C-alpha positions as YAML, in Angstrom:
chain: A
units: angstrom
residues:
- id: 1
  name: MET
  ca: [-3.95, 86.55, 146.81]
- id: 2
  name: LEU
  ca: [-7.71, 86.17, 147.22]
- id: 3
  name: LYS
  ca: [-9.26, 87.64, 150.36]
- id: 4
  name: ILE
  ca: [-12.87, 87.03, 151.36]
- id: 5
  name: HIS
  ca: [-14.23, 88.98, 154.32]
- id: 6
  name: ASN
  ca: [-17.65, 88.45, 155.96]
- id: 7
  name: LEU
  ca: [-19.38, 87.31, 152.78]
- id: 8
  name: SER
  ca: [-23.10, 86.62, 153.20]
- id: 9
  name: PHE
  ca: [-25.81, 85.76, 150.69]
- id: 10
  name: HIS
  ca: [-29.51, 85.06, 150.95]
- id: 11
  name: TYR
  ca: [-32.47, 84.42, 148.67]
- id: 12
  name: SER
  ca: [-35.37, 86.60, 149.87]
- id: 13
  name: ASP
  ca: [-35.43, 85.83, 153.61]
- id: 14
  name: LYS
  ca: [-33.61, 82.47, 153.34]
- id: 15
  name: PRO
  ca: [-29.93, 82.69, 154.40]
- id: 16
  name: ILE
  ca: [-27.57, 80.58, 152.26]
- id: 17
  name: LEU
  ca: [-24.11, 81.84, 153.30]
- id: 18
  name: SER
  ca: [-23.28, 83.58, 156.58]
- id: 19
  name: ASN
  ca: [-20.13, 85.58, 157.35]
- id: 20
  name: ILE
  ca: [-17.68, 83.58, 155.24]
- id: 21
  name: SER
  ca: [-14.05, 84.72, 155.58]
- id: 22
  name: PHE
  ca: [-10.88, 83.11, 154.22]
- id: 23
  name: GLU
  ca: [-7.77, 83.75, 152.14]
- id: 24
  name: VAL
  ca: [-6.25, 81.83, 149.22]
- id: 25
  name: LYS
  ca: [-2.61, 82.16, 148.17]
- id: 26
  name: PRO
  ca: [-1.28, 82.00, 144.61]
- id: 27
  name: GLU
  ca: [-0.12, 78.68, 143.21]
- id: 28
  name: SER
  ca: [-2.60, 76.69, 145.29]
- id: 29
  name: ILE
  ca: [-5.60, 74.37, 144.94]
- id: 30
  name: THR
  ca: [-8.32, 74.66, 147.58]
- id: 31
  name: ALA
  ca: [-11.01, 72.01, 148.00]
- id: 32
  name: LEU
  ca: [-14.47, 73.25, 148.97]
- id: 33
  name: ILE
  ca: [-16.00, 70.42, 150.99]
- id: 34
  name: GLY
  ca: [-19.47, 69.92, 152.47]
- id: 35
  name: PRO
  ca: [-22.72, 67.97, 152.20]
- id: 36
  name: ASN
  ca: [-25.38, 68.70, 149.60]
- id: 37
  name: GLY
  ca: [-27.08, 72.01, 150.28]
- id: 38
  name: SER
  ca: [-24.24, 73.44, 152.36]
- id: 39
  name: GLY
  ca: [-23.73, 76.40, 149.98]
- id: 40
  name: LYS
  ca: [-20.72, 75.33, 147.91]
- id: 41
  name: THR
  ca: [-22.15, 76.22, 144.48]
- id: 42
  name: THR
  ca: [-23.60, 79.47, 145.83]
- id: 43
  name: LEU
  ca: [-20.20, 80.48, 147.21]
- id: 44
  name: LEU
  ca: [-18.46, 79.82, 143.88]
- id: 45
  name: ARG
  ca: [-21.11, 81.83, 142.02]
- id: 46
  name: CYS
  ca: [-20.72, 84.70, 144.48]
- id: 47
  name: LEU
  ca: [-16.96, 84.74, 143.94]
- id: 48
  name: ASP
  ca: [-17.54, 85.28, 140.21]
- id: 49
  name: LEU
  ca: [-20.36, 87.80, 140.85]
- id: 50
  name: ILE
  ca: [-22.87, 85.61, 139.02]
- id: 51
  name: LEU
  ca: [-24.70, 86.08, 142.31]
- id: 52
  name: LYS
  ca: [-24.29, 89.38, 144.16]
- id: 53
  name: PRO
  ca: [-23.55, 88.94, 147.88]
- id: 54
  name: GLN
  ca: [-25.61, 91.17, 150.16]
- id: 55
  name: GLN
  ca: [-22.61, 91.60, 152.45]
- id: 56
  name: GLY
  ca: [-18.85, 91.21, 152.39]
- id: 57
  name: GLU
  ca: [-15.72, 91.95, 150.37]
- id: 58
  name: ILE
  ca: [-14.01, 89.93, 147.66]
- id: 59
  name: ILE
  ca: [-10.52, 91.21, 146.92]
- id: 60
  name: LEU
  ca: [-8.35, 89.61, 144.23]
- id: 61
  name: ASN
  ca: [-4.70, 90.65, 144.17]
- id: 62
  name: GLY
  ca: [-5.51, 93.91, 145.90]
- id: 63
  name: ILE
  ca: [-8.53, 94.83, 143.74]
- id: 64
  name: PRO
  ca: [-12.17, 94.64, 144.93]
- id: 65
  name: ILE
  ca: [-13.78, 92.61, 142.16]
- id: 66
  name: LYS
  ca: [-17.04, 94.58, 142.35]
- id: 67
  name: ALA
  ca: [-15.05, 97.52, 140.94]
- id: 68
  name: LEU
  ca: [-14.15, 95.62, 137.77]
- id: 69
  name: ALA
  ca: [-15.96, 95.90, 134.45]
- id: 70
  name: SER
  ca: [-17.30, 92.58, 133.13]
- id: 71
  name: ASN
  ca: [-14.51, 92.16, 130.56]
- id: 72
  name: ALA
  ca: [-11.79, 92.87, 133.14]
- id: 73
  name: LEU
  ca: [-13.46, 90.45, 135.56]
- id: 74
  name: ALA
  ca: [-13.48, 87.72, 132.88]
- id: 75
  name: ARG
  ca: [-9.72, 88.13, 132.43]
- id: 76
  name: LYS
  ca: [-9.18, 87.54, 136.12]
- id: 77
  name: ILE
  ca: [-11.75, 84.90, 137.12]
- id: 78
  name: ALA
  ca: [-12.97, 81.80, 135.26]
- id: 79
  name: TYR
  ca: [-15.93, 79.73, 136.42]
- id: 80
  name: MET
  ca: [-16.82, 76.19, 135.34]
- id: 81
  name: PRO
  ca: [-20.35, 75.07, 136.36]
- id: 82
  name: GLN
  ca: [-21.38, 71.52, 137.17]
- id: 83
  name: ARG
  ca: [-22.97, 70.97, 133.76]
- id: 84
  name: ALA
  ca: [-21.62, 72.37, 130.53]
- id: 85
  name: GLY
  ca: [-24.15, 73.70, 128.04]
- id: 86
  name: ILE
  ca: [-24.69, 71.45, 125.02]
- id: 87
  name: THR
  ca: [-24.83, 73.40, 121.75]
- id: 88
  name: ASP
  ca: [-23.93, 72.94, 118.10]
- id: 89
  name: LEU
  ca: [-20.61, 74.74, 118.61]
- id: 90
  name: THR
  ca: [-17.53, 72.77, 117.65]
- id: 91
  name: VAL
  ca: [-15.02, 71.78, 120.31]
- id: 92
  name: PHE
  ca: [-12.52, 74.24, 118.79]
- id: 93
  name: ASP
  ca: [-14.96, 77.16, 118.87]
- id: 94
  name: ALA
  ca: [-16.14, 76.31, 122.41]
- id: 95
  name: ILE
  ca: [-12.58, 76.48, 123.71]
- id: 96
  name: MET
  ca: [-11.88, 79.64, 121.69]
- id: 97
  name: LEU
  ca: [-14.68, 81.33, 123.69]
- id: 98
  name: GLY
  ca: [-12.21, 81.46, 126.55]
- id: 99
  name: ARG
  ca: [-10.25, 84.07, 124.58]
- id: 100
  name: LYS
  ca: [-13.29, 86.36, 124.25]
- id: 101
  name: PRO
  ca: [-12.17, 88.79, 127.03]
- id: 102
  name: TYR
  ca: [-8.98, 89.46, 125.07]
- id: 103
  name: LEU
  ca: [-10.41, 89.88, 121.56]
- id: 104
  name: SER
  ca: [-11.00, 93.28, 120.00]
- id: 105
  name: TRP
  ca: [-12.75, 91.79, 116.97]
- id: 106
  name: THR
  ca: [-11.45, 88.46, 115.63]
- id: 107
  name: PRO
  ca: [-8.91, 85.94, 117.00]
- id: 108
  name: GLU
  ca: [-5.27, 86.45, 116.11]
- id: 109
  name: SER
  ca: [-2.56, 83.89, 115.48]
- id: 110
  name: ASN
  ca: [-1.55, 83.62, 119.14]
- id: 111
  name: ASP
  ca: [-5.20, 82.86, 120.08]
- id: 112
  name: TYR
  ca: [-5.36, 80.03, 117.55]
- id: 113
  name: GLN
  ca: [-2.01, 78.67, 118.72]
- id: 114
  name: LEU
  ca: [-3.13, 78.66, 122.35]
- id: 115
  name: VAL
  ca: [-6.34, 76.80, 121.51]
- id: 116
  name: GLU
  ca: [-4.48, 74.23, 119.41]
- id: 117
  name: LYS
  ca: [-1.94, 73.71, 122.20]
- id: 118
  name: THR
  ca: [-4.76, 73.22, 124.72]
- id: 119
  name: LEU
  ca: [-6.58, 70.74, 122.46]
- id: 120
  name: LYS
  ca: [-3.39, 68.70, 122.24]
- id: 121
  name: ARG
  ca: [-2.81, 68.82, 126.00]
- id: 122
  name: LEU
  ca: [-6.33, 67.55, 126.71]
- id: 123
  name: ASN
  ca: [-6.23, 64.88, 123.96]
- id: 124
  name: LEU
  ca: [-9.07, 66.63, 122.10]
- id: 125
  name: THR
  ca: [-7.31, 67.39, 118.81]
- id: 126
  name: GLU
  ca: [-9.15, 64.65, 116.90]
- id: 127
  name: LYS
  ca: [-12.48, 65.99, 118.17]
- id: 128
  name: ALA
  ca: [-11.75, 69.66, 117.39]
- id: 129
  name: LEU
  ca: [-14.38, 69.86, 114.63]
- id: 130
  name: GLN
  ca: [-17.02, 67.76, 116.37]
- id: 131
  name: THR
  ca: [-20.02, 69.58, 117.85]
- id: 132
  name: LEU
  ca: [-20.60, 69.52, 121.59]
- id: 133
  name: ASP
  ca: [-23.88, 67.63, 121.24]
- id: 134
  name: ARG
  ca: [-21.90, 64.61, 120.03]
- id: 135
  name: LEU
  ca: [-19.61, 64.43, 123.06]
- id: 136
  name: SER
  ca: [-19.83, 62.35, 126.21]
- id: 137
  name: GLY
  ca: [-20.27, 64.00, 129.60]
- id: 138
  name: GLY
  ca: [-16.60, 63.48, 130.36]
- id: 139
  name: GLU
  ca: [-15.52, 65.03, 127.07]
- id: 140
  name: LEU
  ca: [-17.73, 68.06, 127.75]
- id: 141
  name: GLN
  ca: [-15.97, 68.50, 131.10]
- id: 142
  name: LYS
  ca: [-12.61, 68.48, 129.34]
- id: 143
  name: VAL
  ca: [-13.80, 71.07, 126.80]
- id: 144
  name: SER
  ca: [-14.95, 73.33, 129.66]
- id: 145
  name: LEU
  ca: [-11.55, 72.94, 131.29]
- id: 146
  name: GLY
  ca: [-9.86, 73.83, 128.00]
- id: 147
  name: ARG
  ca: [-11.93, 77.01, 127.73]
- id: 148
  name: ILE
  ca: [-10.76, 77.99, 131.21]
- id: 149
  name: PHE
  ca: [-7.11, 77.27, 130.38]
- id: 150
  name: VAL
  ca: [-7.10, 79.57, 127.34]
- id: 151
  name: GLN
  ca: [-8.82, 82.26, 129.41]
- id: 152
  name: GLU
  ca: [-5.58, 82.45, 131.47]
- id: 153
  name: PRO
  ca: [-7.29, 83.71, 134.66]
- id: 154
  name: GLU
  ca: [-5.79, 84.54, 138.03]
- id: 155
  name: LEU
  ca: [-8.53, 82.59, 139.84]
- id: 156
  name: ILE
  ca: [-10.28, 79.40, 138.64]
- id: 157
  name: LEU
  ca: [-13.59, 78.33, 140.20]
- id: 158
  name: LEU
  ca: [-14.67, 74.75, 139.48]
- id: 159
  name: ASP
  ca: [-17.98, 73.20, 140.54]
- id: 160
  name: GLU
  ca: [-17.56, 69.41, 140.73]
- id: 161
  name: PRO
  ca: [-15.27, 69.33, 137.67]
- id: 162
  name: MET
  ca: [-14.61, 65.59, 137.81]
- id: 163
  name: SER
  ca: [-18.14, 64.36, 138.44]
- id: 164
  name: ALA
  ca: [-18.58, 62.93, 134.91]
- id: 165
  name: LEU
  ca: [-15.09, 61.51, 134.49]
- id: 166
  name: ASP
  ca: [-13.89, 57.94, 134.84]
- id: 167
  name: PHE
  ca: [-10.93, 57.12, 137.08]
- id: 168
  name: LYS
  ca: [-8.24, 57.60, 134.42]
- id: 169
  name: ASN
  ca: [-9.68, 60.89, 133.18]
- id: 170
  name: ARG
  ca: [-10.06, 62.17, 136.75]
- id: 171
  name: LEU
  ca: [-6.36, 61.57, 137.34]
- id: 172
  name: GLU
  ca: [-5.51, 63.27, 134.05]
- id: 173
  name: MET
  ca: [-7.62, 66.31, 134.94]
- id: 174
  name: MET
  ca: [-5.85, 66.54, 138.32]
- id: 175
  name: ARG
  ca: [-2.52, 66.45, 136.52]
- id: 176
  name: HIS
  ca: [-3.58, 69.17, 134.05]
- id: 177
  name: LEU
  ca: [-4.90, 71.40, 136.84]
- id: 178
  name: THR
  ca: [-1.80, 70.96, 138.97]
- id: 179
  name: HIS
  ca: [0.46, 71.77, 136.01]
- id: 180
  name: PHE
  ca: [-1.57, 74.88, 135.11]
- id: 181
  name: VAL
  ca: [-1.59, 76.18, 138.71]
- id: 182
  name: HIS
  ca: [2.16, 75.87, 139.12]
- id: 183
  name: HIS
  ca: [3.03, 77.10, 135.62]
- id: 184
  name: TYR
  ca: [0.82, 80.22, 135.74]
- id: 185
  name: LYS
  ca: [1.02, 80.81, 139.54]
- id: 186
  name: THR
  ca: [-2.77, 80.90, 139.67]
- id: 187
  name: MET
  ca: [-5.34, 79.83, 142.27]
- id: 188
  name: VAL
  ca: [-8.03, 77.14, 142.05]
- id: 189
  name: ILE
  ca: [-11.06, 76.64, 144.28]
- id: 190
  name: LEU
  ca: [-13.06, 73.54, 143.46]
- id: 191
  name: SER
  ca: [-16.11, 72.03, 145.06]
- id: 192
  name: ILE
  ca: [-15.75, 68.28, 145.22]
- id: 193
  name: HIS
  ca: [-17.67, 65.39, 146.77]
- id: 194
  name: ASP
  ca: [-15.06, 62.65, 146.42]
- id: 195
  name: LEU
  ca: [-12.87, 63.17, 149.48]
- id: 196
  name: ASN
  ca: [-10.19, 60.81, 148.21]
- id: 197
  name: ASP
  ca: [-9.85, 62.85, 145.01]
- id: 198
  name: ALA
  ca: [-9.71, 65.99, 147.16]
- id: 199
  name: PHE
  ca: [-6.78, 64.62, 149.15]
- id: 200
  name: ARG
  ca: [-4.97, 63.82, 145.92]
- id: 201
  name: ILE
  ca: [-5.22, 67.28, 144.40]
- id: 202
  name: ALA
  ca: [-5.82, 69.94, 147.07]
- id: 203
  name: ASP
  ca: [-3.36, 71.81, 149.29]
- id: 204
  name: ARG
  ca: [-6.06, 73.19, 151.53]
- id: 205
  name: PHE
  ca: [-9.61, 72.43, 152.62]
- id: 206
  name: LEU
  ca: [-12.55, 74.74, 153.30]
- id: 207
  name: PHE
  ca: [-15.43, 72.94, 155.03]
- id: 208
  name: LEU
  ca: [-18.94, 74.35, 154.64]
- id: 209
  name: LYS
  ca: [-21.85, 73.26, 156.80]
- id: 210
  name: ASN
  ca: [-25.28, 74.92, 156.84]
- id: 211
  name: GLY
  ca: [-23.89, 77.92, 154.97]
- id: 212
  name: LYS
  ca: [-21.10, 78.58, 157.45]
- id: 213
  name: LEU
  ca: [-17.37, 77.90, 157.32]
- id: 214
  name: SER
  ca: [-16.92, 75.15, 159.90]
- id: 215
  name: ALA
  ca: [-13.18, 74.59, 159.32]
- id: 216
  name: ASP
  ca: [-10.32, 75.97, 157.22]
- id: 217
  name: GLU
  ca: [-7.25, 73.72, 157.26]
- id: 218
  name: LYS
  ca: [-4.16, 72.77, 155.33]
- id: 219
  name: LYS
  ca: [-4.38, 69.22, 153.99]
- id: 220
  name: GLU
  ca: [-2.01, 67.84, 156.61]
- id: 221
  name: ASN
  ca: [-4.14, 69.28, 159.44]
- id: 222
  name: VAL
  ca: [-7.48, 67.74, 158.41]
- id: 223
  name: THR
  ca: [-8.66, 65.25, 161.04]
- id: 224
  name: ASP
  ca: [-11.25, 62.51, 161.47]
- id: 225
  name: GLU
  ca: [-13.14, 64.83, 163.81]
- id: 226
  name: ILE
  ca: [-13.42, 67.60, 161.20]
- id: 227
  name: LEU
  ca: [-14.75, 65.21, 158.56]
- id: 228
  name: THR
  ca: [-17.16, 63.52, 160.96]
- id: 229
  name: ASN
  ca: [-18.48, 66.88, 162.14]
- id: 230
  name: VAL
  ca: [-19.14, 68.31, 158.68]
- id: 231
  name: TYR
  ca: [-20.92, 65.18, 157.40]
- id: 232
  name: ASP
  ca: [-22.57, 64.06, 160.67]
- id: 233
  name: PHE
  ca: [-21.25, 60.59, 159.86]
- id: 234
  name: PRO
  ca: [-18.22, 58.75, 161.35]
- id: 235
  name: LEU
  ca: [-15.29, 58.93, 158.93]
- id: 236
  name: GLU
  ca: [-11.65, 57.97, 159.40]
- id: 237
  name: LEU
  ca: [-8.48, 59.08, 157.65]
- id: 238
  name: TYR
  ca: [-5.72, 56.66, 156.74]
- id: 239
  name: LYS
  ca: [-2.37, 57.31, 155.14]
- id: 240
  name: HIS
  ca: [-1.72, 54.96, 152.24]
- id: 241
  name: SER
  ca: [1.76, 53.55, 151.64]
- id: 242
  name: SER
  ca: [2.12, 56.08, 148.80]
- id: 243
  name: ASN
  ca: [1.66, 58.84, 151.43]
- id: 244
  name: VAL
  ca: [-1.79, 59.71, 150.04]
- id: 245
  name: LYS
  ca: [-4.56, 60.08, 152.61]
- id: 246
  name: ILE
  ca: [-7.75, 58.08, 152.07]
- id: 247
  name: VAL
  ca: [-11.14, 58.41, 153.79]
- id: 248
  name: ILE
  ca: [-13.13, 55.38, 154.92]
- id: 249
  name: PRO
  ca: [-16.55, 55.22, 156.64]
- id: 250
  name: LYS
  ca: [-15.87, 53.99, 160.17]
- id: 251
  name: GLU
  ca: [-18.62, 51.35, 160.15]
- id: 252
  name: LEU
  ca: [-16.98, 49.49, 157.27]
- id: 253
  name: HIS
  ca: [-14.01, 48.48, 159.44]
- id: 254
  name: ASN
  ca: [-16.18, 46.07, 161.39]
- id: 255
  name: GLU
  ca: [-17.84, 43.40, 159.27]
- id: 256
  name: ASP
  ca: [-20.80, 42.94, 161.61]
- id: 257
  name: GLU
  ca: [-21.39, 46.70, 161.82]
- id: 258
  name: ALA
  ca: [-21.06, 47.01, 158.06]
- id: 259
  name: LYS
  ca: [-23.80, 44.42, 157.54]
- id: 260
  name: LYS
  ca: [-26.08, 46.37, 159.86]
- id: 261
  name: THR
  ca: [-25.38, 49.63, 158.07]
- id: 262
  name: PHE
  ca: [-25.45, 48.20, 154.52]
- id: 263
  name: PRO
  ca: [-27.45, 44.94, 154.75]
- id: 264
  name: ILE
  ca: [-26.91, 42.44, 151.95]
- id: 265
  name: GLN
  ca: [-30.01, 40.47, 151.03]
...
């Protein structure tokens, strides 16, 4: 269980997050939703103590994370930023870095086996000896996800993890994440801009607006009004025949209104 109580963060005199409180249960995926500049990335970085909140508590499975040494923290929380660093490391070595919190000196056989298993799962085996600077943006995202998987954390924080992936690879990443969460009973919080992807993968939604938590709802309780309020733009929810919810801008339902909003020359 992750418990956040009255978390606040500011740069100098500029407030970024104000009195954020919520809880996340094990074996769940939570979507962090909000417009650009609402504080999503800052919140994720605070939860991993990359940024130090000026106020509030972060408690993971009964332990205040500020009490943990860096190595212990790395065993419990994994963070994937929006852009992976491009270096001359091989794919294999980049994923092996996820085992660093567990290594006393050099990797052991179980570490190598876990990395090889992860490469196979993510269809990266043939690229294991390629360097990161030769990969596409989507492949770099998959390598970052592989590093997180071998880290075996209790909490996974993902900042727009599917932004560089095509449709097929996005669906595959959702499948991998869902499998990992249920197999290891872990928790995922991911910031995501594509609302339709969010409704495919997430159990729960946290809505940020102007650095404040404007709504905290289970997927089935998210409404048109909540979406419209957080984006200041009329949005509507529809349930597809496959029982998956999809989000559509309201103006696009009316052809004349659509032409006014998005004129075609």
